[in-house]
Short mmCIF file of C-alpha atoms in Angstrom, two decimals:
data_model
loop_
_atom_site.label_atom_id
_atom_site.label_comp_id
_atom_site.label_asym_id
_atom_site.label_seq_id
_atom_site.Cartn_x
_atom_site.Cartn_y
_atom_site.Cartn_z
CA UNK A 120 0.13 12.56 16.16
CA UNK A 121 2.24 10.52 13.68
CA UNK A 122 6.23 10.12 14.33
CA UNK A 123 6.88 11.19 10.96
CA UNK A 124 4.16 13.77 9.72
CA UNK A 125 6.89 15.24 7.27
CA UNK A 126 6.91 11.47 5.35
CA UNK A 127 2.57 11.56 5.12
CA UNK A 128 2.60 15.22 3.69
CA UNK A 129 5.51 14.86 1.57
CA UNK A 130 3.99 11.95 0.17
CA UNK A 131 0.25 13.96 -0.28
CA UNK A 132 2.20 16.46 -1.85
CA UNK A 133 3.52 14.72 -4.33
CA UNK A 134 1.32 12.11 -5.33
CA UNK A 135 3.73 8.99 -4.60
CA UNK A 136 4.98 7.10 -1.32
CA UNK A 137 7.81 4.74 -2.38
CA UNK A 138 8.65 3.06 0.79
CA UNK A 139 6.20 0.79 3.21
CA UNK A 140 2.71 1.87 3.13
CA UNK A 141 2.03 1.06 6.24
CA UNK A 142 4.62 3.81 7.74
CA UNK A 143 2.27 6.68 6.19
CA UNK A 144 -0.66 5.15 8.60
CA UNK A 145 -1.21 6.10 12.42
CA UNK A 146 1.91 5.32 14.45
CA UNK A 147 2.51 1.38 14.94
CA UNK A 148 0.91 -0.01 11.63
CA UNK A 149 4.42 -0.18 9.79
CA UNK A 150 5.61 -3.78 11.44
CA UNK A 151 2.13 -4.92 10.80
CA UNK A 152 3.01 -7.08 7.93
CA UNK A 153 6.84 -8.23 8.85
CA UNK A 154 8.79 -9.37 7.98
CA UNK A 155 7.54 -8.25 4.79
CA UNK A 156 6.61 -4.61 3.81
CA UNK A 157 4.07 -3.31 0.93
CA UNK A 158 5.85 -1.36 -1.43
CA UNK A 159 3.50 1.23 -2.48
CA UNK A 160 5.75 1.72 -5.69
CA UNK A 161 4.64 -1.49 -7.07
CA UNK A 162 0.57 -0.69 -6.73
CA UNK A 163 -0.27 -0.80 -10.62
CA UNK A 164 -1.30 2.80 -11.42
CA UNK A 165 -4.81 1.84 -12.05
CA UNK A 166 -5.23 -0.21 -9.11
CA UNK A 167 -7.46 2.40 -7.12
CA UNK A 168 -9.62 3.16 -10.13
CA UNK A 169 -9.89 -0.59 -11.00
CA UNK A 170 -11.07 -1.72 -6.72
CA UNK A 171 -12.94 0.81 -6.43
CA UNK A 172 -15.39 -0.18 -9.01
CA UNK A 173 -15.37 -3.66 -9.12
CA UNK A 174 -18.38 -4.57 -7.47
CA UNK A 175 -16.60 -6.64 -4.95
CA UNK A 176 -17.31 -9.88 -6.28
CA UNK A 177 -14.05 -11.43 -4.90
CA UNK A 178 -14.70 -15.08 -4.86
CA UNK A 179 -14.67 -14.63 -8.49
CA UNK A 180 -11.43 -12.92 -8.99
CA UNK A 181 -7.98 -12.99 -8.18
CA UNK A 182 -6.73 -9.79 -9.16
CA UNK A 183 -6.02 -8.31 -5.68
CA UNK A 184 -4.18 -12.05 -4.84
CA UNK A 185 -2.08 -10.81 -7.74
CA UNK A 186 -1.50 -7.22 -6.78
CA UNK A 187 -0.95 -8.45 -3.32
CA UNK A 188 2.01 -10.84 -4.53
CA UNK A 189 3.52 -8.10 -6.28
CA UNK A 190 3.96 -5.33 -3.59
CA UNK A 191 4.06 -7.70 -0.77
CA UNK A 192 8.13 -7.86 -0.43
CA UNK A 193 10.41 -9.19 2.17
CA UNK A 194 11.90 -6.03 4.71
CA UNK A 195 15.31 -5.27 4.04
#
């Protein structure tokens, strides 16, 4: 069971997480990226829309480089 469950549903409920995405996962995937955290806030809106039908053809892109350099921030 996750240490938080309140935090996942709360953040189901309502559509937005802003905080560390990994601390919505299964307990212990939070640190994973330390000392730097994603910031779910900073996702662009279409983001999931936009990787989920790009055909994968990632040696020929750099958008998720980009999106990664956004929400990738240091902890703290």
């Amino acid at each position: 069971m996750h240490a938080n469950p309140r935090r996942v549903l709360q953040a189901y409920v309502s559509r937005q997480y802003s905080g560390n995405l990994p601390n919505l996962f299964e307990p212990g995937h939070g640190p994973l990226f330390a000392p730097y955290i994603i910031e779910n806030s900073r996702f662009p809106e279409d983001w999931f829309a936009r990787t989920t039908t790009c055909g994968q053809q990632c040696e020929r892109c750099d958008y998720c480089t980009a999106v990664l350099a956004q929400v990738l921030t240091p902890a703290g």
